[in-house]
PDB file of C-alpha atoms in Angstrom:
ATOM      1  CA  MET A   1      -5.838  21.574  -0.265  1.00  0.00           C
ATOM      2  CA  ALA A   2      -9.607  21.544  -0.572  1.00  0.00           C
ATOM      3  CA  THR A   3     -11.536  20.509   2.505  1.00  0.00           C
ATOM      4  CA  SER A   4     -15.210  19.872   2.990  1.00  0.00           C
ATOM      5  CA  THR A   5     -15.681  17.775   6.109  1.00  0.00           C
ATOM      6  CA  THR A   6     -13.975  17.084   9.392  1.00  0.00           C
ATOM      7  CA  HIS A   7     -13.166  13.694  10.880  1.00  0.00           C
ATOM      8  CA  HIS A   8     -11.180  12.345  13.830  1.00  0.00           C
ATOM      9  CA  THR A   9      -7.490  11.588  13.665  1.00  0.00           C
ATOM     10  CA  ALA A  10      -6.444   9.031  16.264  1.00  0.00           C
ATOM     11  CA  SER A  11      -3.110   7.576  17.285  1.00  0.00           C
ATOM     12  CA  ALA A  12      -2.651   3.933  18.147  1.00  0.00           C
ATOM     13  CA  THR A  13      -2.695   4.976  21.789  1.00  0.00           C
ATOM     14  CA  GLY A  14      -6.183   6.420  21.412  1.00  0.00           C
ATOM     15  CA  ARG A  15      -5.363  10.146  21.228  1.00  0.00           C
ATOM     16  CA  SER A  16      -7.941  11.836  19.020  1.00  0.00           C
ATOM     17  CA  THR A  17      -8.118  15.301  17.474  1.00  0.00           C
ATOM     18  CA  GLN A  18     -10.158  17.020  14.804  1.00  0.00           C
ATOM     19  CA  ALA A  19      -8.458  17.188  11.388  1.00  0.00           C
ATOM     20  CA  PRO A  20      -9.530  18.394   7.955  1.00  0.00           C
ATOM     21  CA  THR A  21      -9.823  15.922   5.096  1.00  0.00           C
ATOM     22  CA  SER A  22      -8.977  16.160   1.424  1.00  0.00           C
ATOM     23  CA  ALA A  23     -11.528  16.394  -1.352  1.00  0.00           C
ATOM     24  CA  ARG A  24     -10.205  13.068  -2.682  1.00  0.00           C
ATOM     25  CA  LEU A  25     -10.840  11.346   0.652  1.00  0.00           C
ATOM     26  CA  ASP A  26     -14.356  12.778   0.775  1.00  0.00           C
ATOM     27  CA  ALA A  27     -15.006  11.428  -2.732  1.00  0.00           C
ATOM     28  CA  PHE A  28     -13.689   8.005  -1.741  1.00  0.00           C
ATOM     29  CA  VAL A  29     -15.937   7.905   1.342  1.00  0.00           C
ATOM     30  CA  GLU A  30     -18.928   8.558  -0.920  1.00  0.00           C
ATOM     31  CA  GLU A  31     -17.869   5.665  -3.155  1.00  0.00           C
ATOM     32  CA  VAL A  32     -17.549   3.317  -0.180  1.00  0.00           C
ATOM     33  CA  ARG A  33     -20.929   4.437   1.164  1.00  0.00           C
ATOM     34  CA  GLU A  34     -22.556   3.519  -2.145  1.00  0.00           C
ATOM     35  CA  VAL A  35     -20.958   0.053  -2.199  1.00  0.00           C
ATOM     36  CA  VAL A  36     -21.735  -0.744   1.446  1.00  0.00           C
ATOM     37  CA  GLY A  37     -25.296   0.462   0.976  1.00  0.00           C
ATOM     38  CA  ARG A  38     -25.947  -2.368  -1.480  1.00  0.00           C
ATOM     39  CA  GLY A  39     -25.922  -4.846   1.430  1.00  0.00           C
ATOM     40  CA  MET A  40     -23.952  -7.575  -0.333  1.00  0.00           C
ATOM     41  CA  ALA A  41     -21.962 -10.424   1.196  1.00  0.00           C
ATOM     42  CA  PRO A  42     -18.811  -9.366   3.091  1.00  0.00           C
ATOM     43  CA  ASP A  43     -16.337 -10.854   0.606  1.00  0.00           C
ATOM     44  CA  ILE A  44     -18.061  -9.220  -2.362  1.00  0.00           C
ATOM     45  CA  THR A  45     -18.257  -5.897  -0.520  1.00  0.00           C
ATOM     46  CA  ALA A  46     -14.515  -6.070   0.195  1.00  0.00           C
ATOM     47  CA  TYR A  47     -13.744  -6.803  -3.457  1.00  0.00           C
ATOM     48  CA  LEU A  48     -15.819  -3.863  -4.713  1.00  0.00           C
ATOM     49  CA  VAL A  49     -14.449  -1.443  -2.104  1.00  0.00           C
ATOM     50  CA  GLY A  50     -10.953  -2.481  -3.186  1.00  0.00           C
ATOM     51  CA  GLU A  51     -11.794  -1.515  -6.763  1.00  0.00           C
ATOM     52  CA  LYS A  52     -12.849   1.937  -5.529  1.00  0.00           C
ATOM     53  CA  LEU A  53      -9.703   2.388  -3.422  1.00  0.00           C
ATOM     54  CA  ALA A  54      -7.092   1.498  -6.040  1.00  0.00           C
ATOM     55  CA  PRO A  55      -7.286   4.708  -8.164  1.00  0.00           C
ATOM     56  CA  HIS A  56      -6.713   6.916  -5.101  1.00  0.00           C
ATOM     57  CA  LEU A  57      -3.522   5.255  -3.875  1.00  0.00           C
ATOM     58  CA  GLY A  58      -0.190   7.021  -4.269  1.00  0.00           C
ATOM     59  CA  ARG A  59      -1.770  10.405  -4.943  1.00  0.00           C
ATOM     60  CA  GLU A  60       0.274  13.111  -3.204  1.00  0.00           C
ATOM     61  CA  GLY A  61       0.228  16.894  -3.152  1.00  0.00           C
ATOM     62  CA  PRO A  62      -2.830  19.172  -3.497  1.00  0.00           C
ATOM     63  CA  ASP A  63      -4.854  16.390  -5.156  1.00  0.00           C
ATOM     64  CA  GLY A  64      -3.678  13.798  -2.652  1.00  0.00           C
ATOM     65  CA  LEU A  65      -5.689  11.458  -0.479  1.00  0.00           C
ATOM     66  CA  LEU A  66      -4.180  12.467   2.878  1.00  0.00           C
ATOM     67  CA  THR A  67      -3.296  15.725   4.580  1.00  0.00           C
ATOM     68  CA  PRO A  68       0.266  16.108   5.947  1.00  0.00           C
ATOM     69  CA  ALA A  69      -0.996  15.518   9.507  1.00  0.00           C
ATOM     70  CA  GLN A  70      -2.570  12.204   8.452  1.00  0.00           C
ATOM     71  CA  GLN A  71       0.860  10.989   7.264  1.00  0.00           C
ATOM     72  CA  GLU A  72       2.652  11.514  10.585  1.00  0.00           C
ATOM     73  CA  GLY A  73       4.146   8.476  12.272  1.00  0.00           C
ATOM     74  CA  ASP A  74       5.023   7.627  15.872  1.00  0.00           C
ATOM     75  CA  PRO A  75       8.562   6.562  16.855  1.00  0.00           C
ATOM     76  CA  GLU A  76       7.188   4.085  19.400  1.00  0.00           C
ATOM     77  CA  ARG A  77       4.853   2.019  17.188  1.00  0.00           C
ATOM     78  CA  TYR A  78       2.820   2.147  13.994  1.00  0.00           C
ATOM     79  CA  ARG A  79       0.220   4.889  14.134  1.00  0.00           C
ATOM     80  CA  GLN A  80      -3.469   4.767  13.244  1.00  0.00           C
ATOM     81  CA  HIS A  81      -5.238   7.867  11.920  1.00  0.00           C
ATOM     82  CA  LEU A  82      -9.012   7.466  11.905  1.00  0.00           C
ATOM     83  CA  LEU A  83     -10.071   9.254   8.716  1.00  0.00           C
ATOM     84  CA  HIS A  84     -13.801   8.498   8.706  1.00  0.00           C
ATOM     85  CA  ALA A  85     -16.346   6.514  10.699  1.00  0.00           C
ATOM     86  CA  GLU A  86     -19.790   6.225   9.141  1.00  0.00           C
ATOM     87  CA  SER A  87     -22.517   7.480  11.470  1.00  0.00           C
ATOM     88  CA  ASP A  88     -24.424   4.177  11.327  1.00  0.00           C
ATOM     89  CA  GLY A  89     -21.302   2.159  12.149  1.00  0.00           C
ATOM     90  CA  SER A  90     -21.302   0.320   8.822  1.00  0.00           C
ATOM     91  CA  PHE A  91     -17.709   1.162   7.832  1.00  0.00           C
ATOM     92  CA  SER A  92     -14.606   3.093   8.791  1.00  0.00           C
ATOM     93  CA  VAL A  93     -11.531   4.342   6.931  1.00  0.00           C
ATOM     94  CA  VAL A  94      -8.135   4.594   8.600  1.00  0.00           C
ATOM     95  CA  ALA A  95      -4.562   5.354   7.552  1.00  0.00           C
ATOM     96  CA  LEU A  96      -1.803   3.312   9.175  1.00  0.00           C
ATOM     97  CA  VAL A  97       1.643   4.930   9.199  1.00  0.00           C
ATOM     98  CA  TRP A  98       4.612   2.597   9.644  1.00  0.00           C
ATOM     99  CA  LEU A  99       8.158   3.712  10.331  1.00  0.00           C
ATOM    100  CA  PRO A 100      10.904   1.225   9.339  1.00  0.00           C
ATOM    101  CA  GLY A 101      10.694  -2.001  11.339  1.00  0.00           C
ATOM    102  CA  GLN A 102       7.316  -1.326  12.944  1.00  0.00           C
ATOM    103  CA  ALA A 103       4.950  -4.318  12.989  1.00  0.00           C
ATOM    104  CA  THR A 104       1.648  -5.667  14.228  1.00  0.00           C
ATOM    105  CA  SER A 105       1.148  -8.728  16.381  1.00  0.00           C
ATOM    106  CA  VAL A 106      -0.313 -11.849  14.763  1.00  0.00           C
ATOM    107  CA  HIS A 107      -4.037 -11.113  14.689  1.00  0.00           C
ATOM    108  CA  ASP A 108      -7.371 -11.491  12.940  1.00  0.00           C
ATOM    109  CA  HIS A 109     -10.221  -9.032  12.416  1.00  0.00           C
ATOM    110  CA  VAL A 110     -13.709  -8.102  13.556  1.00  0.00           C
ATOM    111  CA  SER A 111     -15.072  -7.586  10.025  1.00  0.00           C
ATOM    112  CA  TRP A 112     -14.319  -7.553   6.319  1.00  0.00           C
ATOM    113  CA  CYS A 113     -11.326  -5.411   5.444  1.00  0.00           C
ATOM    114  CA  VAL A 114      -9.685  -3.790   2.429  1.00  0.00           C
ATOM    115  CA  THR A 115      -6.059  -2.652   2.517  1.00  0.00           C
ATOM    116  CA  GLY A 116      -4.251  -0.506  -0.040  1.00  0.00           C
ATOM    117  CA  VAL A 117      -0.628   0.605   0.111  1.00  0.00           C
ATOM    118  CA  HIS A 118      -0.476   4.369  -0.350  1.00  0.00           C
ATOM    119  CA  ARG A 119       3.270   4.847   0.089  1.00  0.00           C
ATOM    120  CA  GLY A 120       6.275   2.534   0.438  1.00  0.00           C
ATOM    121  CA  GLU A 121       5.630  -1.178   0.829  1.00  0.00           C
ATOM    122  CA  GLU A 122       4.205  -3.517   3.439  1.00  0.00           C
ATOM    123  CA  HIS A 123       5.312  -7.048   4.242  1.00  0.00           C
ATOM    124  CA  GLU A 124       2.684  -9.548   5.292  1.00  0.00           C
ATOM    125  CA  ARG A 125       2.805 -13.106   6.634  1.00  0.00           C
ATOM    126  CA  ARG A 126      -0.440 -15.070   6.541  1.00  0.00           C
ATOM    127  CA  TYR A 127      -1.235 -17.963   8.867  1.00  0.00           C
ATOM    128  CA  ARG A 128      -3.555 -20.918   9.248  1.00  0.00           C
ATOM    129  CA  LEU A 129      -4.679 -22.032  12.701  1.00  0.00           C
ATOM    130  CA  LEU A 130      -4.245 -25.760  13.379  1.00  0.00           C
ATOM    131  CA  PRO A 131      -6.226 -27.239  16.277  1.00  0.00           C
ATOM    132  CA  ALA A 132      -4.532 -29.195  19.044  1.00  0.00           C
ATOM    133  CA  GLU A 133      -3.534 -32.688  17.922  1.00  0.00           C
ATOM    134  CA  GLU A 134      -4.452 -34.304  21.231  1.00  0.00           C
ATOM    135  CA  PRO A 135      -6.614 -33.470  24.267  1.00  0.00           C
ATOM    136  CA  GLY A 136      -4.927 -30.885  26.446  1.00  0.00           C
ATOM    137  CA  GLY A 137      -2.528 -29.959  23.660  1.00  0.00           C
ATOM    138  CA  SER A 138      -2.054 -26.521  22.183  1.00  0.00           C
ATOM    139  CA  ALA A 139      -3.255 -25.157  18.866  1.00  0.00           C
ATOM    140  CA  ARG A 140      -0.551 -23.721  16.652  1.00  0.00           C
ATOM    141  CA  LEU A 141      -0.106 -21.442  13.680  1.00  0.00           C
ATOM    142  CA  VAL A 142       1.339 -22.431  10.325  1.00  0.00           C
ATOM    143  CA  ALA A 143       2.597 -19.728   7.980  1.00  0.00           C
ATOM    144  CA  THR A 144       0.971 -20.177   4.588  1.00  0.00           C
ATOM    145  CA  GLU A 145       2.237 -17.236   2.548  1.00  0.00           C
ATOM    146  CA  ASP A 146       4.642 -14.281   2.628  1.00  0.00           C
ATOM    147  CA  VAL A 147       3.620 -11.277   0.563  1.00  0.00           C
ATOM    148  CA  VAL A 148       5.299  -7.964  -0.228  1.00  0.00           C
ATOM    149  CA  ASN A 149       2.704  -5.342  -1.119  1.00  0.00           C
ATOM    150  CA  PRO A 150       4.141  -2.346  -3.046  1.00  0.00           C
ATOM    151  CA  THR A 151       2.569   1.066  -3.515  1.00  0.00           C
ATOM    152  CA  GLY A 152      -0.770   0.650  -5.266  1.00  0.00           C
ATOM    153  CA  ALA A 153      -1.351  -2.939  -4.128  1.00  0.00           C
ATOM    154  CA  VAL A 154      -4.854  -3.698  -2.836  1.00  0.00           C
ATOM    155  CA  CYS A 155      -6.151  -6.770  -1.043  1.00  0.00           C
ATOM    156  CA  GLY A 156      -9.457  -7.565   0.610  1.00  0.00           C
ATOM    157  CA  PHE A 157     -10.736 -10.343   2.821  1.00  0.00           C
ATOM    158  CA  ALA A 158     -13.488 -11.365   5.189  1.00  0.00           C
ATOM    159  CA  PRO A 159     -13.239 -13.579   8.293  1.00  0.00           C
ATOM    160  CA  PRO A 160     -12.611 -16.402   8.919  1.00  0.00           C
ATOM    161  CA  GLY A 161      -9.180 -17.282   7.576  1.00  0.00           C
ATOM    162  CA  ASP A 162      -7.781 -13.763   7.998  1.00  0.00           C
ATOM    163  CA  ILE A 163      -4.911 -14.344  10.446  1.00  0.00           C
ATOM    164  CA  HIS A 164      -1.771 -12.402   9.596  1.00  0.00           C
ATOM    165  CA  ARG A 165       1.073 -10.158  10.732  1.00  0.00           C
ATOM    166  CA  VAL A 166       2.099  -6.968   8.918  1.00  0.00           C
ATOM    167  CA  TRP A 167       5.300  -4.935   9.096  1.00  0.00           C
ATOM    168  CA  ASN A 168       7.328  -2.281   7.326  1.00  0.00           C
ATOM    169  CA  GLY A 169      10.379  -4.098   6.005  1.00  0.00           C
ATOM    170  CA  CYS A 170      11.798  -1.215   3.972  1.00  0.00           C
ATOM    171  CA  GLN A 171      13.993   1.731   4.984  1.00  0.00           C
ATOM    172  CA  GLU A 172      11.398   4.475   4.561  1.00  0.00           C
ATOM    173  CA  LYS A 173       7.993   5.347   5.929  1.00  0.00           C
ATOM    174  CA  ALA A 174       5.095   3.233   4.652  1.00  0.00           C
ATOM    175  CA  ILE A 175       1.442   4.287   4.670  1.00  0.00           C
ATOM    176  CA  SER A 176      -1.581   2.092   4.014  1.00  0.00           C
ATOM    177  CA  ILE A 177      -5.293   2.842   3.778  1.00  0.00           C
ATOM    178  CA  HIS A 178      -7.661   0.399   5.467  1.00  0.00           C
ATOM    179  CA  VAL A 179     -11.436   0.191   5.129  1.00  0.00           C
ATOM    180  CA  TYR A 180     -13.279  -1.919   7.707  1.00  0.00           C
ATOM    181  CA  GLY A 181     -16.899  -2.998   7.914  1.00  0.00           C
ATOM    182  CA  ALA A 182     -17.048  -1.842  11.536  1.00  0.00           C
ATOM    183  CA  ASP A 183     -17.084   1.312  13.668  1.00  0.00           C
ATOM    184  CA  ILE A 184     -13.415   1.842  14.520  1.00  0.00           C
ATOM    185  CA  SER A 185     -14.230   5.097  16.321  1.00  0.00           C
ATOM    186  CA  ARG A 186     -16.058   2.969  18.894  1.00  0.00           C
ATOM    187  CA  LEU A 187     -13.895  -0.180  18.845  1.00  0.00           C
ATOM    188  CA  GLY A 188     -10.551   1.615  18.612  1.00  0.00           C
ATOM    189  CA  SER A 189      -9.079  -1.160  16.453  1.00  0.00           C
ATOM    190  CA  SER A 190     -10.055  -3.747  13.848  1.00  0.00           C
ATOM    191  CA  VAL A 191      -8.321  -6.532  15.789  1.00  0.00           C
ATOM    192  CA  ARG A 192     -10.606  -9.289  17.025  1.00  0.00           C
ATOM    193  CA  ARG A 193      -7.956 -11.506  18.608  1.00  0.00           C
ATOM    194  CA  VAL A 194      -4.183 -11.438  19.089  1.00  0.00           C
ATOM    195  CA  TYR A 195      -2.593 -14.881  18.714  1.00  0.00           C
ATOM    196  CA  GLU A 196       0.179 -15.819  21.128  1.00  0.00           C
ATOM    197  CA  LEU A 197       0.524 -19.406  19.974  1.00  0.00           C
ATOM    198  CA  PRO A 198       3.476 -21.455  18.715  1.00  0.00           C
ATOM    199  CA  ALA A 199       4.134 -20.690  15.060  1.00  0.00           C
ATOM    200  CA  ASP A 200       6.405 -22.423  12.574  1.00  0.00           C
ATOM    201  CA  ARG A 201       7.936 -19.038  11.663  1.00  0.00           C
TER     202      ARG A 201
END
């Protein structure tokens, strides 16, 4: 597999090592850099980055997007591999590896985000936050949509209105590629807030 640069690979617990990258990943990073450099609105940036990501998804083998090490999971929880963090902090690329049944909490994000399913499928439940109905009451979450994203599916969004939960509902490993408009090498995660509120489902 051709390699040209080196980036960090990090687990969800923060462990970080140096790992080679594929030529395809390097090419994708250049494409994202060009889009982000235009300085457009977050939602438009996410849409255009999603267009760049789609052709790379599902590519395996010598011409693939990820090295074997970047596809390794963790039996305890979903695993995050940090593939690239731009030196000016303007964007990051990560791979999330999900073993069957692994899931996120209900959360939102620090920045615009693009997600593409590279292998398997991801299940997603999206929520809307309802304020408390009376003083001293509690806000609550209402599920608005359930989505199953197969290999090759791409979606992008920008806060607000980006509350969701994601899980691997199939019987095999799932891998997704995420691009964030933030420095994940510094933040460690794209999560802005975890919601522990009553939800209708």
